């Protein structure tokens, strides 16, 4: 029952995508994660522990930070809005049934992403070392992606037409996406000792693999866009050939040719 309540919460919040197609995967995503964090606290209020509460609060912080950041960027940045019109389909003229299919698919992914914490709470699993380690990793991931967004915003404030290669961007070209991967890795780990069936393992694995795929897909879109904007610059070419695209220390410098990374 609680699982379907999470589905309903995500459906209601992400329905904002019917107003503007891209909101299914932006504002709808961030605020759905936050809303489910609140939902978990309310549903399991009688069996909460310090660490499970912290995990849910991290969902709220993560979702509100991401949704708020995207909303502010869209409102304040005219150039970003104009760019997104070129990069992402507006959804106008799209069949309503297709929109519903996208809406439901997105919601299922969002619910599966938070499934590890839900499973621990639903199974009455006590907090253990694995849970604590997972939540600490979540915190680290949230810090990384937040810092990356701040550093990029500062660079764009000085020169809107330049690429960011300072701070965390010295280690990896998409540190915000890397932070996302770390965050959701922590979520997956936090529930490992409570997965009690093949179905629960499948839920957790699908959610984790799904979001990692989305992050690599996002990195590919960003790489293609930056290659168009800065590809003829010598400093940019030196940067991309020496800085991994998503995972630090892993010599993967490009995913542009991996056309299967489409989301």
XYZ file of N, CA, C and O in Angstrom, residues 109 112-114 116 180-181 184-185 187-188 195 201-217 246 260-261 263:
132
model
N 10.403 5.392 -12.452
C 11.833 5.523 -12.185
C 12.063 6.275 -10.881
O 12.884 5.853 -10.050
N 11.333 4.040 -7.938
C 12.347 2.994 -7.803
C 13.655 3.562 -7.266
O 14.405 2.861 -6.575
N 13.935 4.813 -7.567
C 15.158 5.436 -7.049
C 15.145 5.514 -5.528
O 16.168 5.302 -4.879
N 13.998 5.837 -4.952
C 13.915 5.956 -3.488
C 13.572 4.625 -2.833
O 13.510 4.535 -1.604
N 15.196 1.843 -2.131
C 16.031 1.268 -1.072
C 15.685 1.770 0.326
O 15.647 0.990 1.284
N 25.476 13.316 -8.475
C 24.198 12.590 -8.545
C 24.442 11.082 -8.442
O 23.747 10.371 -7.712
N 25.420 10.598 -9.197
C 25.738 9.168 -9.165
C 26.151 8.742 -7.764
O 25.727 7.684 -7.274
N 22.987 8.627 -5.412
C 22.115 7.462 -5.610
C 22.828 6.148 -5.353
O 22.183 5.140 -5.029
N 24.157 6.157 -5.438
C 24.915 4.980 -5.009
C 24.732 4.790 -3.509
O 24.545 3.664 -3.025
N 22.169 5.789 -1.754
C 20.792 5.333 -1.535
C 20.709 3.823 -1.735
O 20.135 3.099 -0.904
N 21.283 3.332 -2.827
C 21.245 1.897 -3.115
C 21.931 1.096 -2.002
O 21.392 0.096 -1.517
N 17.030 -5.916 1.621
C 16.335 -6.445 0.444
C 15.998 -7.908 0.718
O 16.891 -8.758 0.822
N 15.081 -6.639 -4.674
C 16.390 -6.450 -5.310
C 16.216 -5.849 -6.707
O 16.950 -4.939 -7.099
N 15.236 -6.355 -7.441
C 14.983 -5.853 -8.789
C 14.591 -4.381 -8.759
O 15.064 -3.577 -9.583
N 13.722 -4.002 -7.829
C 13.314 -2.609 -7.695
C 14.522 -1.705 -7.458
O 14.691 -0.664 -8.129
N 15.357 -2.105 -6.502
C 16.507 -1.281 -6.137
C 17.517 -1.185 -7.283
O 18.034 -0.095 -7.575
N 17.774 -2.312 -7.937
C 18.752 -2.325 -9.027
C 18.247 -1.523 -10.223
O 18.999 -0.744 -10.825
N 16.974 -1.682 -10.566
C 16.413 -0.931 -11.696
C 16.475 0.580 -11.441
O 16.796 1.359 -12.345
N 16.144 0.992 -10.228
C 16.199 2.406 -9.899
C 17.604 2.960 -10.005
O 17.829 4.044 -10.567
N 18.577 2.198 -9.505
C 19.970 2.651 -9.522
C 20.530 2.673 -10.938
O 21.108 3.676 -11.374
N 20.347 1.583 -11.666
C 20.844 1.515 -13.042
C 20.164 2.586 -13.903
O 20.799 3.224 -14.745
N 18.875 2.795 -13.659
C 18.134 3.788 -14.423
C 18.689 5.187 -14.263
O 18.902 5.903 -15.255
N 18.965 5.607 -13.029
C 19.446 6.968 -12.812
C 20.888 7.128 -13.283
O 21.276 8.186 -13.794
N 21.698 6.075 -13.166
C 23.072 6.152 -13.680
C 23.050 6.306 -15.199
O 23.805 7.101 -15.773
N 22.160 5.571 -15.848
C 21.995 5.704 -17.302
C 21.609 7.138 -17.662
O 22.152 7.720 -18.615
N 20.667 7.699 -16.919
C 20.218 9.065 -17.183
C 21.377 10.053 -17.031
O 21.509 11.006 -17.820
N 22.248 9.837 -16.036
C 23.380 10.734 -15.833
C 24.377 10.657 -16.985
O 24.903 11.675 -17.450
N 24.644 9.446 -17.475
C 25.546 9.321 -18.623
C 24.906 9.926 -19.868
O 25.587 10.531 -20.700
N 23.598 9.768 -20.004
C 22.879 10.369 -21.120
C 22.970 11.887 -21.057
O 23.181 12.566 -22.065
N 32.868 12.033 -16.718
C 31.906 11.854 -15.630
C 32.501 11.274 -14.351
O 32.180 11.732 -13.257
N 23.412 4.994 -27.965
C 22.434 4.299 -27.134
C 22.142 5.061 -25.839
O 21.165 4.770 -25.141
N 22.968 6.069 -25.569
C 22.744 6.909 -24.390
C 21.756 8.027 -24.734
O 22.094 9.203 -24.759
N 18.060 9.639 -23.678
C 16.972 9.639 -22.681
C 16.181 10.911 -22.820
O 16.652 11.914 -23.305
